[in-house]
Coordinates of C-alpha atoms and ligand atoms in Angstrom, one line a residue:
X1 CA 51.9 112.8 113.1
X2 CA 52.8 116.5 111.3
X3 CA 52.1 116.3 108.0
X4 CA 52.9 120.1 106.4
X5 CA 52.1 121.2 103.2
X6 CA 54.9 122.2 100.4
X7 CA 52.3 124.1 99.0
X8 CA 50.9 126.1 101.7
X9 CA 53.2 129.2 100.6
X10 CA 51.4 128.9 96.8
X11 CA 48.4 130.7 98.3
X12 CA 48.5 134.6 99.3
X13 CA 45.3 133.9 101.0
X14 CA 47.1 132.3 103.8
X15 CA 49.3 135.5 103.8
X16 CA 46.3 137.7 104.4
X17 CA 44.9 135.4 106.9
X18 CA 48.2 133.8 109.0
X19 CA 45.9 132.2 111.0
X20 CA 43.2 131.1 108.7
X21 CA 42.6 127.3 109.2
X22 CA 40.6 126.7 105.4
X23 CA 38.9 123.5 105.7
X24 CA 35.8 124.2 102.9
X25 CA 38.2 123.1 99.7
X26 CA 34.8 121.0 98.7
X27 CA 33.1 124.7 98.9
X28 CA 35.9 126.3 96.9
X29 CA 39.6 125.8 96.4
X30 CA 41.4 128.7 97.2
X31 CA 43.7 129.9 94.2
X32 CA 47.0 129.9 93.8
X33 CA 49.1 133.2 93.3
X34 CA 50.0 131.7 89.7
X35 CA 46.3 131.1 88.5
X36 CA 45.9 135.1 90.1
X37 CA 48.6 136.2 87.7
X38 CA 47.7 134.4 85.0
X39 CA 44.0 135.7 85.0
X40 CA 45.7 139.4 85.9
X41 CA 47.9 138.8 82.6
X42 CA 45.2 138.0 80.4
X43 CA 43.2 141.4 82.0
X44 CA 46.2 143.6 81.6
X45 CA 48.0 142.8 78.6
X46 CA 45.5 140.2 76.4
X47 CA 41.8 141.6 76.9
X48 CA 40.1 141.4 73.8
X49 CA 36.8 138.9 72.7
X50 CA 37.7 136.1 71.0
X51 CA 36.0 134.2 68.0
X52 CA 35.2 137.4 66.6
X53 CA 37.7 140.2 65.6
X54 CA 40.9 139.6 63.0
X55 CA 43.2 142.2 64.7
X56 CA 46.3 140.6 66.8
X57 CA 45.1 140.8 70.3
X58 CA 41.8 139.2 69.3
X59 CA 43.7 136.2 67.7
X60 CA 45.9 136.3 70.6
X61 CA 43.1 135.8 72.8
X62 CA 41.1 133.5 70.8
X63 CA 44.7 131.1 70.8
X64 CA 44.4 131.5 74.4
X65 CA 40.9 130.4 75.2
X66 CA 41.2 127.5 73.0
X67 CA 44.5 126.5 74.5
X68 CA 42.9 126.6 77.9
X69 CA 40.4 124.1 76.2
X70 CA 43.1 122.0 75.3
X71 CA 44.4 122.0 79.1
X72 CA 40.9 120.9 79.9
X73 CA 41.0 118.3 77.1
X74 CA 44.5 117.0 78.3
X75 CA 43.4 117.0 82.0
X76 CA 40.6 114.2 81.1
X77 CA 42.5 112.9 78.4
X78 CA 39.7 113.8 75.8
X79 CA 40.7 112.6 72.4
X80 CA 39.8 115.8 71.0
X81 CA 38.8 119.8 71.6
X82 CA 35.3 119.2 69.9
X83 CA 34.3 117.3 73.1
X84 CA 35.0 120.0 75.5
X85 CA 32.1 122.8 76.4
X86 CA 33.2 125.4 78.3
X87 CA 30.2 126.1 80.7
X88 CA 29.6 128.2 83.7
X89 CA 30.1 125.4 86.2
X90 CA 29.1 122.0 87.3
X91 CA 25.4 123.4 87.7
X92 CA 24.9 124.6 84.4
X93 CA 26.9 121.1 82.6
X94 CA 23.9 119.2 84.4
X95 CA 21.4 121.5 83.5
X96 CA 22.9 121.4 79.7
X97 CA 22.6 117.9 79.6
X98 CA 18.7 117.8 80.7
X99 CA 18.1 120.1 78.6
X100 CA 19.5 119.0 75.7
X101 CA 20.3 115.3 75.7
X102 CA 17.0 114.5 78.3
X103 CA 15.0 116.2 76.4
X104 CA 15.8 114.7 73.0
X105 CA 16.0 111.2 74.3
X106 CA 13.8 110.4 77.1
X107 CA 10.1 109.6 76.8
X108 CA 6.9 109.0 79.4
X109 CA 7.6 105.1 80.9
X110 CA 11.5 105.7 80.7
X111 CA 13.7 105.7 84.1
X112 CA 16.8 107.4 85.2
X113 CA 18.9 106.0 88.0
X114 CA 20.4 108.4 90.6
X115 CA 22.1 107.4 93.4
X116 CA 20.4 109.2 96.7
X117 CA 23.8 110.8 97.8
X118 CA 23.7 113.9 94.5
X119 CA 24.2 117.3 95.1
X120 CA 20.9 119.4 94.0
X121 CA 22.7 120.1 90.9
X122 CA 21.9 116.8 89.8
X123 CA 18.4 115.9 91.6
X124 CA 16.7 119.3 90.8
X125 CA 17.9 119.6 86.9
X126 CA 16.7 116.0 86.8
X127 CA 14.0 115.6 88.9
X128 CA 11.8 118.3 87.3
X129 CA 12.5 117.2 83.8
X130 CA 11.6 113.8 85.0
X131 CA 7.8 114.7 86.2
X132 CA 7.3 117.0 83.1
X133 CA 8.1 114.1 80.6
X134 CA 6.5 111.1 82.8
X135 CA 10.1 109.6 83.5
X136 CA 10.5 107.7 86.4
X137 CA 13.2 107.9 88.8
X138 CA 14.5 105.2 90.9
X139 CA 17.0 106.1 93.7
X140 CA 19.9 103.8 94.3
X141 CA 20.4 103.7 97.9
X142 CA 23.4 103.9 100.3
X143 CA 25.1 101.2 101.9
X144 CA 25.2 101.6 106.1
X145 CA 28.7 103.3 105.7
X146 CA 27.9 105.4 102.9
X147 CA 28.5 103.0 99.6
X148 CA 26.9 103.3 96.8
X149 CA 25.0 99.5 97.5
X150 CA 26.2 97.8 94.0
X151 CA 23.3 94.9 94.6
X152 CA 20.7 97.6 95.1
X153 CA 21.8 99.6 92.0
X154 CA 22.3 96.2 89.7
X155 CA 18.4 95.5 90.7
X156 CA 17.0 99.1 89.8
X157 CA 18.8 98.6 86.0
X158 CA 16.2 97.4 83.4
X159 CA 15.6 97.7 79.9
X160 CA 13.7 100.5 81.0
X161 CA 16.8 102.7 82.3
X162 CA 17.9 105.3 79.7
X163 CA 20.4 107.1 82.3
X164 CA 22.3 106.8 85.0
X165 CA 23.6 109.6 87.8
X166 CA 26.1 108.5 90.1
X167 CA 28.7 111.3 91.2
X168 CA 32.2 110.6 90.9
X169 CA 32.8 111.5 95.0
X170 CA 30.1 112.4 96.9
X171 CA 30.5 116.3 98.4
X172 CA 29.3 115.2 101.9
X173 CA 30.8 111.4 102.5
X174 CA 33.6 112.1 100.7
X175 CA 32.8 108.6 98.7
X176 CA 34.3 107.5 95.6
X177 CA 31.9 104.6 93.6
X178 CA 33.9 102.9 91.5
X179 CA 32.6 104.4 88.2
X180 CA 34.4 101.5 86.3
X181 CA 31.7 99.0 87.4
X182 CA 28.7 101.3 87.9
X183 CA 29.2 102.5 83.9
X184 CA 29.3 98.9 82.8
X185 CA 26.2 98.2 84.5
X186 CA 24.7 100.7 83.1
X187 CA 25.7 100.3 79.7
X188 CA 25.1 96.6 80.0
X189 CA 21.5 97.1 80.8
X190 CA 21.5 99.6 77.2
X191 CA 21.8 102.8 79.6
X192 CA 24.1 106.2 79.6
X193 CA 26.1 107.2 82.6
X194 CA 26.7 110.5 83.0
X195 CA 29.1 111.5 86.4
X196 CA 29.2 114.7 88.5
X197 CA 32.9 115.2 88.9
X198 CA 33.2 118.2 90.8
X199 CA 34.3 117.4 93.9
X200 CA 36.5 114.1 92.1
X201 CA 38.5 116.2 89.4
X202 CA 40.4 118.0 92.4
X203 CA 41.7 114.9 93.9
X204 CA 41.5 112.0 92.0
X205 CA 42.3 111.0 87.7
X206 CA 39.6 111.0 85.5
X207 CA 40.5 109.5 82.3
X208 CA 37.1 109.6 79.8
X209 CA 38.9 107.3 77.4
X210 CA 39.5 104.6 80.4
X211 CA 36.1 104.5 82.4
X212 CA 32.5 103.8 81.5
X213 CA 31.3 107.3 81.4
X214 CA 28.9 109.4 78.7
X215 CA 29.4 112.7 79.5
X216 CA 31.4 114.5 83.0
X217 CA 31.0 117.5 84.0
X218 CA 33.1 119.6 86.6
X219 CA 33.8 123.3 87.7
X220 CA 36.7 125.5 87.6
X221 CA 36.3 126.8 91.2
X222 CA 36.8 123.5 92.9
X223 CA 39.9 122.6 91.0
X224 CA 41.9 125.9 91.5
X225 CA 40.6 128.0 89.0
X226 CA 39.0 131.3 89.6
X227 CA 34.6 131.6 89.4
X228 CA 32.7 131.7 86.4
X229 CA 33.9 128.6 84.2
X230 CA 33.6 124.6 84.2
X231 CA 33.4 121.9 81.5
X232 CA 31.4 119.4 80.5
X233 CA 32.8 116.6 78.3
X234 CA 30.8 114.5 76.5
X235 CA 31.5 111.1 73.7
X236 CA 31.6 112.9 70.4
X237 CA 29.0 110.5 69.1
X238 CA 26.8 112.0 71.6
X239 CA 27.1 115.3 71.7
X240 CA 27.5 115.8 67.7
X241 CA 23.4 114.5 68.0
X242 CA 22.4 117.3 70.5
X243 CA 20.5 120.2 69.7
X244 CA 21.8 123.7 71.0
X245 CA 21.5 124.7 74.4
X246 CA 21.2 128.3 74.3
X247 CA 21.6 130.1 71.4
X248 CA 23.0 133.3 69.8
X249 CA 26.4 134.9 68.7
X250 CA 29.3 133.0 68.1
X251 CA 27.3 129.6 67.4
X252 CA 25.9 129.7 64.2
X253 CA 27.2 129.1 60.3
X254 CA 24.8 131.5 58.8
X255 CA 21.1 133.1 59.8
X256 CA 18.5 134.1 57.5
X257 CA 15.2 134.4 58.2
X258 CA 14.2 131.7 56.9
X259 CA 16.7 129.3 58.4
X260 CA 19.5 129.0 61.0
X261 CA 22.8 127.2 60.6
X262 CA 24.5 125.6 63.6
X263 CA 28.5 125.7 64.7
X264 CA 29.4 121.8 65.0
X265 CA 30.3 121.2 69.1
X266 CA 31.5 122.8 71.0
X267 CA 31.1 126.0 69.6
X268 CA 27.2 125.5 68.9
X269 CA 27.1 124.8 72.4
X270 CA 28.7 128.0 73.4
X271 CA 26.4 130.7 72.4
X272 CA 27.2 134.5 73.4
X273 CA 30.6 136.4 74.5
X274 CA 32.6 133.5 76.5
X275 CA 34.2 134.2 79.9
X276 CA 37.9 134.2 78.8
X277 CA 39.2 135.6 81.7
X278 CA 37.5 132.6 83.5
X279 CA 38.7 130.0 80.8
X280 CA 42.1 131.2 81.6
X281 CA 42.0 130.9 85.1
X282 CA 40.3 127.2 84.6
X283 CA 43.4 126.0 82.6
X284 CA 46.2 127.5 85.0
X285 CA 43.9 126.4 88.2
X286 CA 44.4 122.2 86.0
X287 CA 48.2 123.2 85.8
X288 CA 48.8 123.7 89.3
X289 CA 46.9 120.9 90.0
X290 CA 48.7 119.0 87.5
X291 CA 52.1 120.1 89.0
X292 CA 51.0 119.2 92.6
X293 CA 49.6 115.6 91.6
X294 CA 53.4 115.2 90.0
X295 CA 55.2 116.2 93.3
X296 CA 52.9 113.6 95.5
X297 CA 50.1 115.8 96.6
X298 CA 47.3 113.1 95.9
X299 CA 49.4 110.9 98.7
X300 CA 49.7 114.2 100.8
X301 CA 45.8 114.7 100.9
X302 CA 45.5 111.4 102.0
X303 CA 47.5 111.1 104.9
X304 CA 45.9 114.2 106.0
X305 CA 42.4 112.3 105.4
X306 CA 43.6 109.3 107.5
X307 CA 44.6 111.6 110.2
X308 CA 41.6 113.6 110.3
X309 CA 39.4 110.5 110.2
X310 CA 41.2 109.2 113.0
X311 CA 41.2 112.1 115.3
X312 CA 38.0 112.8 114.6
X313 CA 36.5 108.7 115.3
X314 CA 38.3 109.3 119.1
X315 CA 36.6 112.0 119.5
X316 CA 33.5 112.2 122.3
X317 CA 30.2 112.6 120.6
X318 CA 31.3 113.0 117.5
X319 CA 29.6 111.1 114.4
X320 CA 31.4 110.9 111.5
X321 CA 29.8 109.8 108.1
X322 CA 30.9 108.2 105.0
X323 CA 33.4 105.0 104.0
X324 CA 36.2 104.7 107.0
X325 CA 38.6 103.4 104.1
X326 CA 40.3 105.8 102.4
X327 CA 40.3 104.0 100.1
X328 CA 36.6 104.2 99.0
X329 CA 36.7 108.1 99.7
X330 CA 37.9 111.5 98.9
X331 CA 39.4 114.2 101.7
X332 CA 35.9 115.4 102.5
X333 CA 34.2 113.9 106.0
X334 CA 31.0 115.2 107.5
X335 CA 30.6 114.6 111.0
X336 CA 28.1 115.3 113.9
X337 CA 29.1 116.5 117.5
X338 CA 26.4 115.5 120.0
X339 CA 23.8 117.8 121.4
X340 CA 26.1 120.7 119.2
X341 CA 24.0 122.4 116.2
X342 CA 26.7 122.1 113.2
X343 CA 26.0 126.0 112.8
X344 CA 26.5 126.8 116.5
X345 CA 29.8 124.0 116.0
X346 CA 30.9 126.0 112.6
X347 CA 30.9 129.3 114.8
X348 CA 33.0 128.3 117.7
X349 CA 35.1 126.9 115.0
X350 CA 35.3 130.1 113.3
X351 CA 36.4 131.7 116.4
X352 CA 39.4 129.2 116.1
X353 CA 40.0 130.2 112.8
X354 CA 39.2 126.8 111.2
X355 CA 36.6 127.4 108.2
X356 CA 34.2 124.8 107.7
X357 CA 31.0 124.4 106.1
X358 CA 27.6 123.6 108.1
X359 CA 24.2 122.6 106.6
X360 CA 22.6 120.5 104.3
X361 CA 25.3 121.5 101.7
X362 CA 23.1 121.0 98.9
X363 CA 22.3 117.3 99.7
X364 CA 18.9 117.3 101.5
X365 CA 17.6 113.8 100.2
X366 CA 20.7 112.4 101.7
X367 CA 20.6 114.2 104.8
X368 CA 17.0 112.8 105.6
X369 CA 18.4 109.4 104.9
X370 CA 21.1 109.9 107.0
X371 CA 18.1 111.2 109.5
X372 CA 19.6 114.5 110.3
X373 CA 18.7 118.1 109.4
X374 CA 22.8 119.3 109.0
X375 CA 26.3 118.1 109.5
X376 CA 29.9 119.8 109.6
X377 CA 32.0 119.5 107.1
X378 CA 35.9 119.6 106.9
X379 CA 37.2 119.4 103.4
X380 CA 41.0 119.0 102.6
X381 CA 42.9 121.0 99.4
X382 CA 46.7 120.8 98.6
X383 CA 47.7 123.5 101.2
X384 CA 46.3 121.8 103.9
X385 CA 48.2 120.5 107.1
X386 CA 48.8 119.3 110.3
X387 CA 48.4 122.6 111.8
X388 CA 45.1 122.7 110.4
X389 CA 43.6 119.3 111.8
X390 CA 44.8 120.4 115.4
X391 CA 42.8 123.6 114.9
X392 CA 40.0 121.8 114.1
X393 CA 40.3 119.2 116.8
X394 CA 40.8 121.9 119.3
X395 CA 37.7 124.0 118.2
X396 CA 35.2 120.9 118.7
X397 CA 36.8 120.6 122.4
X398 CA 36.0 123.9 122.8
X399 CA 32.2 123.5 121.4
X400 CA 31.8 120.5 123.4
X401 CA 32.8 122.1 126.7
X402 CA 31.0 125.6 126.0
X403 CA 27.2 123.1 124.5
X404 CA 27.6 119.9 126.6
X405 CA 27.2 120.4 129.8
Ligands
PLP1 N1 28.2 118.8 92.4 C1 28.8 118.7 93.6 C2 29.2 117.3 94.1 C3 29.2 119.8 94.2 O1 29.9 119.7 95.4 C4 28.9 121.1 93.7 C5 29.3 122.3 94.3 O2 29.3 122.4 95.5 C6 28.2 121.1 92.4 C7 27.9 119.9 91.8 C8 27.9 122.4 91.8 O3 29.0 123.0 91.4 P1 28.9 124.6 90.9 O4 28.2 125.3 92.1 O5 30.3 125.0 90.8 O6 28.1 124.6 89.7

């Protein structure tokens, strides 16, 4: 099967590199030549900070930022721009919310669920506010193909549970829970649920006003955008009730010394000069994306994913991990080659010209379950194709001749 990409010739990267086989999307997408014009736009012709000066380009820029809140807004179908935070990244929206809504609402005795495949952006944040306040946590565990175990995960909900973390596609088994039913559970049993979207927002519709879900956060990076910006989105309800996160310029009513008055969201949550350029880049990165979702690239990605799974499953001594549905999953599938270190694997690779990403990749609880120290991981964007695969299937070959013997 050849499956090329329409959208290969979107990315000058591939013109720098012809023979640059970029399977690390789930790492970071790489960007468009629109989103690089776009932020080169806004540095050339519309620098100036926003929220604060009353000349023209200021204004201009100010419109700017807060339309690229709007394209972040429409992208989740938010209801409105008061439930968008403009953040550094996935990272800091999960260590926004423990900060703010954990440590406003949970007490010694309480218990958050997490399922045991998060990224350390979720476990750490978490973790450690858990042991400071006495919270308990209770990991919801895998199924033997890499499920979140529904049964396991119903029995763990009490009238104890305050929160639950389940991520919205898992960054090393590529698995998609179905966040419909895990949010009702949750909120049956009186509990939020709050999702990790990174890796999900590039590949698959979130719509906040459909599912079950408290608060999302994502990053700009992963969904074509450039560094430096994400958004966390959050019920209105709940993040009106939160107390600021950091705090400074460009959040507050008035100051005295006596008394400070806050911004209502999201500005309160947004203290100190924001990375426009970044916010920019964000919103064109969701256009593209947008655009590319119109002309089929969600189907695309996935007969990519069913290729790669199945090359990869006839493959000698290779493992790979995660749902073998597609349907359960996302285009991101660890694997294993026998007797091959995934670092020694990821070099011959490179020698290929196939980037992939080897380690832990910020997942060590689940790697111990899965009772290894590392895997590979290939990870499939829009410009992906056929071409790609082969590379990849060709470099392992070449591992397994040059380690197995
Ligand atoms: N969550 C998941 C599932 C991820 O894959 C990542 C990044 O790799 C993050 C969170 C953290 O995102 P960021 O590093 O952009 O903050």
């Amino acid at each position: 099967m050849s499956v090329p990409s329409p959208w290969r010739a979107d990315f000058p990267i591939f013109s720098a590199h012809p023979e640059l086989h970029y399977l690390d999307a789930a790492a970071t997408a790489q960007r468009p030549s629109e989103v690089i014009e776009a932020i080169g736009a806004f540095q050339s012709g519309g620098n100036a900070n926003v929220h604060r000066g009353i000349y023209r380009l200021a204004e201009d820029a100010t419109s700017a930022y807060e339309a690229a809140r709007d394209t972040v807004r429409a992208f989740l179908n938010a209801v409105s721009l008061q439930e968008i935070v403009f953040l550094p990244g996935a990272t800091a929206g999960m260590n926004f919310l423990a900060d703010t809504w954990g440590r406003q609402n949970l007490n010694s005795g309480d218990e958050i669920v997490i399922s045991e495949m998060e990224h350390h952006a979720v476990i750490v944040p978490w973790t450690e506010l858990a042991r400071g306040l006495g919270v308990k946590i209770q990991v919801a565990p895998l199924t033997a193909d890499g499920q979140l175990d529904m049964d396991a995960y119903r029995a763990l909900l009490s009238p104890k549970t305050k929160l639950v973390l389940v991520t919205a596609m898992s960054n090393v088994l590529g698995t998609a829970p179905d966040l419909a039913q895990v949010g009702a559970a949750a909120h049956e049993a009186g509990a939020l649920f709050f999702t990790d979207a990174a890796q999900a927002a590039a590949h698959a519709r979130l719509d906040v006003q459909a599912l079950p879900v408290d608060a999302l956060v994502f990053s700009s990076h992963k969904v074509y955008g450039d560094f430096g910006s994400g958004a966390l989105w959050m019920r209105p309800e709940q993040l009106a009730a939160l107390p600021p996160y950091q705090r400074g310029g460009s959040m507050i009513r008035s100051v005295s010394w006596e008394a400070v008055e806050y911004l209502d969201a999201p500005h309160r949550f947004e203290a100190g000069t924001a990375n426009v350029v970044a916010a920019i880049g964000f919103a064109a990165g969701l256009r593209y994306l947008e655009r590319a979702w119109a002309n089929g690239a969600q189907a695309h990605e996935t007969r990519l994913l069913e290729d790669l799974l199945e090359r990869l499953g006839a493959e000698e001594g290779v493992r790979v991990f995660g749902p073998p549905s597609t349907a359960a999953r996302g285009p991101i599938v660890s694997f294993t080659l026998e007797r091959v270190h995934p670092h020694d694997l990821a070099q011959v690779l490179d020698e290929h010209g196939v980037a992939v990403r080897a380690g832990h990749h910020c997942t060590q609880p689940l790697h111990r379950h899965l009772g290894i120290p590392a895997t590979a991981r290939a990870s499939i964007g829009v410009w992906n194709d056929s071409s790609d695969i082969d590379a990849l299937i060709e470099g392992i070959r070449d591992a397994r001749e040059r380690f197995v013997r």
